[in-house]
Amino acid sequence: MRTTCYKSFSLKFHKKNWQNKRPNLCQFELTFGCGLRCKHCYTDCYNKAGYIRRELNTKEVKLILDKIYDRGILWLCLTGGDPLIRPDFLELYAYAKNKGFIITVFTNAYSISRRTLDYLKNNSPFVIEVALNAVNEDLCEKITQVKGSFVKIMQGINLILKAGLSLKIKTLVTKDNLKELPRIKKFVESLGLKFRPSVLLHNRINGDSTPSNLRISPQEVLSLNGKRKLSLSDCDLSLDSELRAQSCELFRCAVTGGDGIHIDPCGNIVPCNCIREPKVNLLKEDLAEARKKVLDWVRTRYFSGNIKCQRCPIRSRCYNCPGKALLETGSLEGIVNWYCSLAHYEYKANRLK
């Protein structure tokens, strides 16, 4: 059998889909449900029984997975909430795996079981990405707001490692755990893994500002330079962002390129994880047509009043985007002062080097 390295295969597959104007990646929120109630989580507002009851059932998820596969999408990210909290997670995972998807699983490791790990060990995902925001019990449970969560999270991480599965650990930097970062970094690196912190928090998808209130200051972000260097990749900016920065187009991120799609727990394709309207339900409509409707909306959003951002000479270096602005200000064109300040502080710091 002929073999090829993953990088070459991925590039060739992506180029083929780009030529055919097809997406390569799907981020599928299987549920808003989660065993934790993290203060920084942007979907926790919908982690309630009333919302979860309206989510897709097993048959409906499989139907949408069929549509994703038939459209030529290969990379599938199963996320939430915590997708592992669904009783049918293994059935859905097995269905997707048997179709040939390259699967990433986002989880907090809190709800992972030995049964799940036994199955994943023999049917491994591409990678499991786990959020770890503290390495001491008191702080962890202050953040998760669930008693006993620290022990279960650590057990989950240990089970993943023992199973020999590919693991990434991510850390969201907040006011709560800023002083804990050196210990988190030491722990993650002791596992032979890369420390992956992020400072980019935004409001919940119902506008609740709880996560944003946990942001550290722009000055504190820059003080982390020795431990973490911010880059434009954190914001998923497209390669032509320098050109888009001076244009009248609102969107300058990967969303406008159409390489990925985002599906919510009710089966709606939406612009991104921050913007939930317009939405088109994939149980009722063909994926290609649904994607076209959402992309057409994204690509026809233009500045109409925010001259400050449109003409800003360092807009391409700013971490704000229409989605974050919408959640925080109620407008796609809104100015989020924290992102604005961060961009200017970072720009000045880089000029002094």
Coordinates of C-alpha atoms in Angstrom, one line a residue:
M1 CA 0.0 0.0 0.0
R2 CA 1.3 3.4 -0.9
T3 CA 1.8 5.8 2.0
T4 CA 2.2 9.5 2.3
C5 CA 3.0 11.9 5.1
Y6 CA 0.1 13.7 6.7
K7 CA 1.3 17.2 5.8
S8 CA 1.5 16.4 2.1
F9 CA -1.9 14.6 2.1
S10 CA -3.6 17.4 4.0
L11 CA -2.3 20.1 1.6
K12 CA -3.3 18.1 -1.5
F13 CA -6.8 17.5 -0.1
H14 CA -7.3 21.1 1.0
K15 CA -6.2 22.4 -2.4
K16 CA -8.6 20.0 -4.2
N17 CA -11.5 21.2 -2.1
W18 CA -10.5 24.9 -2.6
Q19 CA -10.5 24.4 -6.3
N20 CA -14.0 22.9 -6.1
K21 CA -15.0 25.7 -3.7
R22 CA -15.8 23.1 -1.0
P23 CA -15.1 23.4 2.8
N24 CA -12.5 21.2 4.5
L25 CA -13.4 21.5 8.1
C26 CA -16.6 21.2 10.2
Q27 CA -16.9 22.3 13.8
F28 CA -19.9 20.4 15.2
E29 CA -21.3 21.4 18.6
L30 CA -23.0 18.1 19.7
T31 CA -24.4 19.7 22.8
F32 CA -24.3 22.8 25.0
G33 CA -24.4 20.4 28.0
C34 CA -21.4 20.1 30.3
G35 CA -20.7 18.7 33.7
L36 CA -18.8 21.9 34.6
R37 CA -20.0 25.6 34.9
C38 CA -16.8 27.4 34.1
K39 CA -17.0 31.2 34.6
H40 CA -15.1 31.9 31.4
C41 CA -17.2 29.5 29.2
Y42 CA -19.1 31.3 26.4
T43 CA -21.8 28.6 26.0
D44 CA -22.5 28.0 29.7
C45 CA -25.6 30.2 29.3
Y46 CA -27.3 27.4 27.4
N47 CA -26.0 24.6 29.7
K48 CA -29.6 24.1 30.9
A49 CA -32.1 21.2 30.6
G50 CA -34.6 23.4 28.7
Y51 CA -32.1 24.1 25.9
I52 CA -30.5 20.6 25.9
R53 CA -33.9 19.0 25.3
R54 CA -34.2 20.8 22.0
E55 CA -30.8 19.5 20.7
L56 CA -30.4 16.9 17.9
N57 CA -31.1 13.3 18.6
T58 CA -28.9 10.4 17.6
K59 CA -30.6 9.8 14.2
E60 CA -30.6 13.5 13.4
V61 CA -26.8 13.9 14.1
K62 CA -26.1 10.9 11.9
L63 CA -28.2 12.5 9.1
I64 CA -26.1 15.7 9.3
L65 CA -22.9 13.7 9.5
D66 CA -23.9 12.1 6.2
K67 CA -24.5 15.5 4.6
I68 CA -21.1 16.7 5.8
Y69 CA -19.3 13.6 4.4
D70 CA -21.2 13.8 1.1
R71 CA -20.0 17.4 0.7
G72 CA -16.4 16.3 0.8
I73 CA -15.5 17.5 4.3
L74 CA -12.8 15.4 5.9
W75 CA -11.8 17.2 9.1
L76 CA -14.4 17.0 11.9
C77 CA -14.2 18.6 15.3
L78 CA -16.7 17.3 17.9
T79 CA -17.2 20.0 20.5
G80 CA -19.8 21.5 22.9
G81 CA -20.3 22.1 25.8
D82 CA -18.6 18.8 26.4
P83 CA -19.6 16.3 23.7
L84 CA -18.6 13.4 26.0
I85 CA -21.6 14.2 28.2
R86 CA -24.0 12.9 25.6
P87 CA -25.1 9.3 26.4
D88 CA -24.8 8.5 22.7
F89 CA -21.3 10.0 22.2
L90 CA -19.6 6.7 21.4
E91 CA -22.3 5.7 18.9
L92 CA -21.9 9.0 17.2
Y93 CA -18.1 9.0 17.3
A94 CA -18.1 5.4 15.9
Y95 CA -20.4 6.4 13.1
A96 CA -18.2 9.4 12.2
K97 CA -15.0 7.3 12.5
N98 CA -16.4 4.6 10.2
K99 CA -17.2 7.1 7.6
G100 CA -13.5 8.1 7.5
F101 CA -13.5 11.5 9.2
I102 CA -10.3 12.8 10.7
I103 CA -11.7 13.6 14.2
T104 CA -10.7 16.1 16.8
V105 CA -12.5 16.0 20.2
F106 CA -12.8 19.0 22.4
T107 CA -13.4 18.1 26.1
N108 CA -12.6 19.1 29.6
A109 CA -11.7 15.5 30.5
Y110 CA -14.3 15.7 33.4
S111 CA -16.8 13.3 31.9
I112 CA -14.4 10.9 30.2
S113 CA -14.9 7.3 31.2
R114 CA -12.8 4.1 31.1
R115 CA -15.3 2.7 28.6
T116 CA -14.9 5.7 26.3
L117 CA -11.1 5.5 26.6
D118 CA -11.1 1.7 25.9
Y119 CA -13.0 2.4 22.6
L120 CA -10.9 5.4 21.6
K121 CA -7.7 3.5 22.3
N122 CA -8.6 1.1 19.4
N123 CA -10.3 3.8 17.3
S124 CA -8.2 6.8 18.0
P125 CA -9.1 10.4 17.1
F126 CA -6.6 12.7 15.4
V127 CA -6.2 14.5 18.7
I128 CA -8.1 15.2 22.0
E129 CA -7.9 18.8 23.1
V130 CA -8.4 19.4 26.9
A131 CA -8.9 22.7 28.7
L132 CA -6.8 22.8 31.9
N133 CA -6.9 26.2 33.8
A134 CA -5.5 25.3 37.1
V135 CA -3.3 22.6 38.7
N136 CA -4.5 23.0 42.3
E137 CA -7.8 21.9 43.6
D138 CA -9.1 25.1 45.2
L139 CA -8.4 27.3 42.2
C140 CA -9.7 24.6 39.7
E141 CA -13.0 24.3 41.5
K142 CA -13.3 28.1 41.9
I143 CA -13.1 28.3 38.1
T144 CA -15.3 25.2 37.2
Q145 CA -17.7 25.9 40.1
V146 CA -18.1 22.2 40.6
K147 CA -16.9 20.4 43.8
G148 CA -14.7 17.4 43.1
S149 CA -14.0 18.4 39.5
F150 CA -10.2 18.8 40.0
V151 CA -9.7 15.1 40.8
K152 CA -11.9 14.0 37.9
I153 CA -10.2 16.3 35.4
M154 CA -6.7 15.0 36.4
Q155 CA -7.9 11.4 36.3
G156 CA -9.3 12.1 32.8
I157 CA -6.0 13.5 31.5
N158 CA -4.1 10.6 33.0
L159 CA -6.5 8.1 31.3
I160 CA -5.9 9.8 28.0
L161 CA -2.2 9.7 28.3
K162 CA -2.2 6.0 29.5
A163 CA -4.3 5.1 26.5
G164 CA -1.5 6.6 24.3
L165 CA -3.9 9.0 22.6
S166 CA -2.7 12.3 21.0
L167 CA -3.4 15.0 23.5
K168 CA -3.2 18.8 23.5
I169 CA -3.8 20.8 26.7
K170 CA -5.0 24.4 26.4
T171 CA -5.1 27.1 29.1
L172 CA -7.3 30.2 29.1
V173 CA -5.6 33.0 31.0
T174 CA -7.9 34.9 33.4
K175 CA -7.6 37.1 36.4
D176 CA -8.2 34.0 38.5
N177 CA -5.3 31.9 37.2
L178 CA -2.8 34.5 36.0
K179 CA -0.4 33.9 39.0
E180 CA -0.9 30.1 38.6
L181 CA 0.5 30.1 35.0
P182 CA 4.1 29.1 35.9
R183 CA 2.7 26.0 37.7
I184 CA 0.4 25.1 34.9
K185 CA 3.2 25.5 32.4
K186 CA 5.5 23.3 34.5
F187 CA 2.8 20.6 34.8
V188 CA 1.9 20.6 31.1
E189 CA 5.6 20.4 30.1
S190 CA 6.3 17.6 32.6
L191 CA 3.8 15.6 30.5
G192 CA 5.9 16.2 27.4
L193 CA 3.3 18.5 26.0
K194 CA 3.4 22.1 24.7
F195 CA 2.0 24.8 26.9
R196 CA -0.8 26.5 25.0
P197 CA -2.2 29.6 26.8
S198 CA -4.7 32.0 25.3
V199 CA -5.8 35.4 26.6
L200 CA -8.7 35.9 24.2
L201 CA -12.0 35.8 26.1
H202 CA -15.3 37.1 24.8
N203 CA -18.9 37.4 26.0
R204 CA -21.2 34.5 26.2
I205 CA -23.4 33.9 23.2
N206 CA -26.4 35.5 24.9
G207 CA -24.3 38.6 25.6
D208 CA -23.5 37.8 29.3
S209 CA -20.2 39.6 30.1
T210 CA -19.0 37.2 32.8
P211 CA -16.1 35.8 30.7
S212 CA -15.0 39.2 29.4
N213 CA -14.9 40.5 33.0
L214 CA -12.2 37.9 33.7
R215 CA -9.7 39.4 31.1
I216 CA -6.3 40.4 32.3
S217 CA -5.1 43.9 31.3
P218 CA -3.4 44.5 28.0
Q219 CA -0.2 45.4 30.0
E220 CA -0.4 42.1 31.7
V221 CA -0.8 40.3 28.4
L222 CA 2.4 42.0 27.1
S223 CA 4.2 41.1 30.3
L224 CA 3.7 37.4 29.4
N225 CA 5.8 37.8 26.3
G226 CA 8.6 35.7 27.7
K227 CA 6.1 32.8 28.3
R228 CA 3.7 33.4 25.5
K229 CA 4.0 35.5 22.3
L230 CA 0.7 36.7 20.9
S231 CA 0.4 36.2 17.2
L232 CA -2.2 36.9 14.5
S233 CA -2.8 33.2 14.2
D234 CA -4.6 33.3 17.6
C235 CA -7.4 35.3 15.9
D236 CA -7.4 33.0 12.8
L237 CA -6.8 36.0 10.5
S238 CA -6.7 35.3 6.8
L239 CA -3.5 35.6 4.8
D240 CA -4.7 38.8 3.0
S241 CA -5.7 40.6 6.3
E242 CA -3.3 43.4 5.5
L243 CA -5.3 44.2 2.3
R244 CA -8.6 43.7 4.0
A245 CA -7.6 46.0 6.9
Q246 CA -8.1 49.1 4.7
S247 CA -11.2 47.8 2.9
C248 CA -14.9 48.3 3.7
E249 CA -15.5 44.6 4.3
L250 CA -16.3 43.8 7.9
F251 CA -15.0 40.3 8.0
R252 CA -11.3 39.7 7.6
C253 CA -11.0 36.3 9.2
A254 CA -11.1 32.7 7.9
V255 CA -15.0 32.7 8.1
T256 CA -15.2 34.7 4.8
G257 CA -12.9 32.2 3.1
G258 CA -15.5 29.5 3.5
D259 CA -13.0 26.7 4.3
G260 CA -14.9 25.6 7.4
I261 CA -18.5 25.4 8.6
H262 CA -19.9 25.7 12.1
I263 CA -23.0 23.7 13.2
D264 CA -24.8 24.2 16.5
P265 CA -26.5 21.5 18.7
C266 CA -29.8 22.0 16.9
G267 CA -28.4 21.3 13.5
N268 CA -28.1 24.9 12.3
I269 CA -25.2 26.1 10.2
V270 CA -24.2 29.5 11.5
P271 CA -21.4 32.0 10.6
C272 CA -19.2 31.1 13.5
N273 CA -19.1 30.3 17.2
C274 CA -19.8 34.0 18.1
I275 CA -22.4 34.8 15.5
R276 CA -25.6 32.6 15.7
E277 CA -27.7 34.4 13.1
P278 CA -28.4 34.0 10.2
K279 CA -28.9 30.2 10.7
V280 CA -30.0 27.5 8.3
N281 CA -31.2 24.2 9.6
L282 CA -29.5 21.2 7.9
L283 CA -32.4 18.9 8.7
K284 CA -34.4 20.9 6.3
E285 CA -31.9 22.1 3.7
D286 CA -29.0 20.9 1.6
L287 CA -25.6 21.7 3.1
A288 CA -24.3 23.4 0.0
E289 CA -27.3 25.7 -0.2
A290 CA -27.2 26.4 3.5
R291 CA -23.5 27.2 3.4
K292 CA -24.0 29.5 0.5
K293 CA -26.7 31.4 2.3
V294 CA -24.5 32.0 5.3
L295 CA -21.4 32.8 3.3
D296 CA -23.4 35.3 1.1
W297 CA -24.5 37.0 4.3
V298 CA -20.9 37.2 5.7
R299 CA -19.4 38.4 2.4
T300 CA -21.9 41.3 2.1
R301 CA -21.3 42.8 5.5
Y302 CA -19.6 46.2 5.1
F303 CA -18.7 49.1 7.4
S304 CA -21.4 51.6 7.5
G305 CA -20.4 53.9 10.4
N306 CA -17.3 52.8 12.3
I307 CA -14.7 54.8 10.4
K308 CA -12.3 54.5 13.3
C309 CA -11.8 50.7 12.9
Q310 CA -12.1 50.7 9.1
R311 CA -9.3 53.3 8.7
C312 CA -7.2 52.1 11.6
P313 CA -3.6 51.6 10.3
I314 CA -3.1 48.6 12.7
R315 CA -6.4 47.0 12.1
S316 CA -4.7 43.9 10.7
R317 CA -3.0 43.5 14.1
C318 CA -6.2 43.8 16.1
Y319 CA -7.8 40.9 17.9
N320 CA -11.3 42.2 17.6
C321 CA -13.8 40.8 15.0
P322 CA -17.4 41.3 14.1
G323 CA -18.5 38.3 16.2
K324 CA -16.8 39.4 19.4
A325 CA -18.0 43.0 18.8
L326 CA -21.6 41.7 18.3
L327 CA -21.5 39.9 21.6
E328 CA -20.0 42.7 23.6
T329 CA -21.6 45.8 22.0
G330 CA -24.7 44.5 20.1
S331 CA -23.2 45.6 16.8
L332 CA -20.9 43.9 14.3
E333 CA -19.1 47.2 13.9
G334 CA -18.8 47.8 17.7
I335 CA -15.5 48.8 19.2
V336 CA -14.3 46.6 22.0
N337 CA -11.9 48.8 24.0
W338 CA -9.9 45.9 25.4
Y339 CA -8.9 44.6 22.0
C340 CA -8.2 48.0 20.7
S341 CA -5.9 48.8 23.6
L342 CA -4.2 45.4 23.3
A343 CA -3.5 46.0 19.6
H344 CA -2.0 49.5 20.3
Y345 CA 0.1 48.4 23.2
E346 CA 1.5 45.4 21.3
Y347 CA 2.2 47.6 18.2
K348 CA 4.1 50.2 20.3
A349 CA 6.0 47.4 22.1
N350 CA 7.1 45.8 18.8
R351 CA 8.2 49.2 17.4
L352 CA 10.5 49.7 20.5
K353 CA 12.3 46.4 19.9

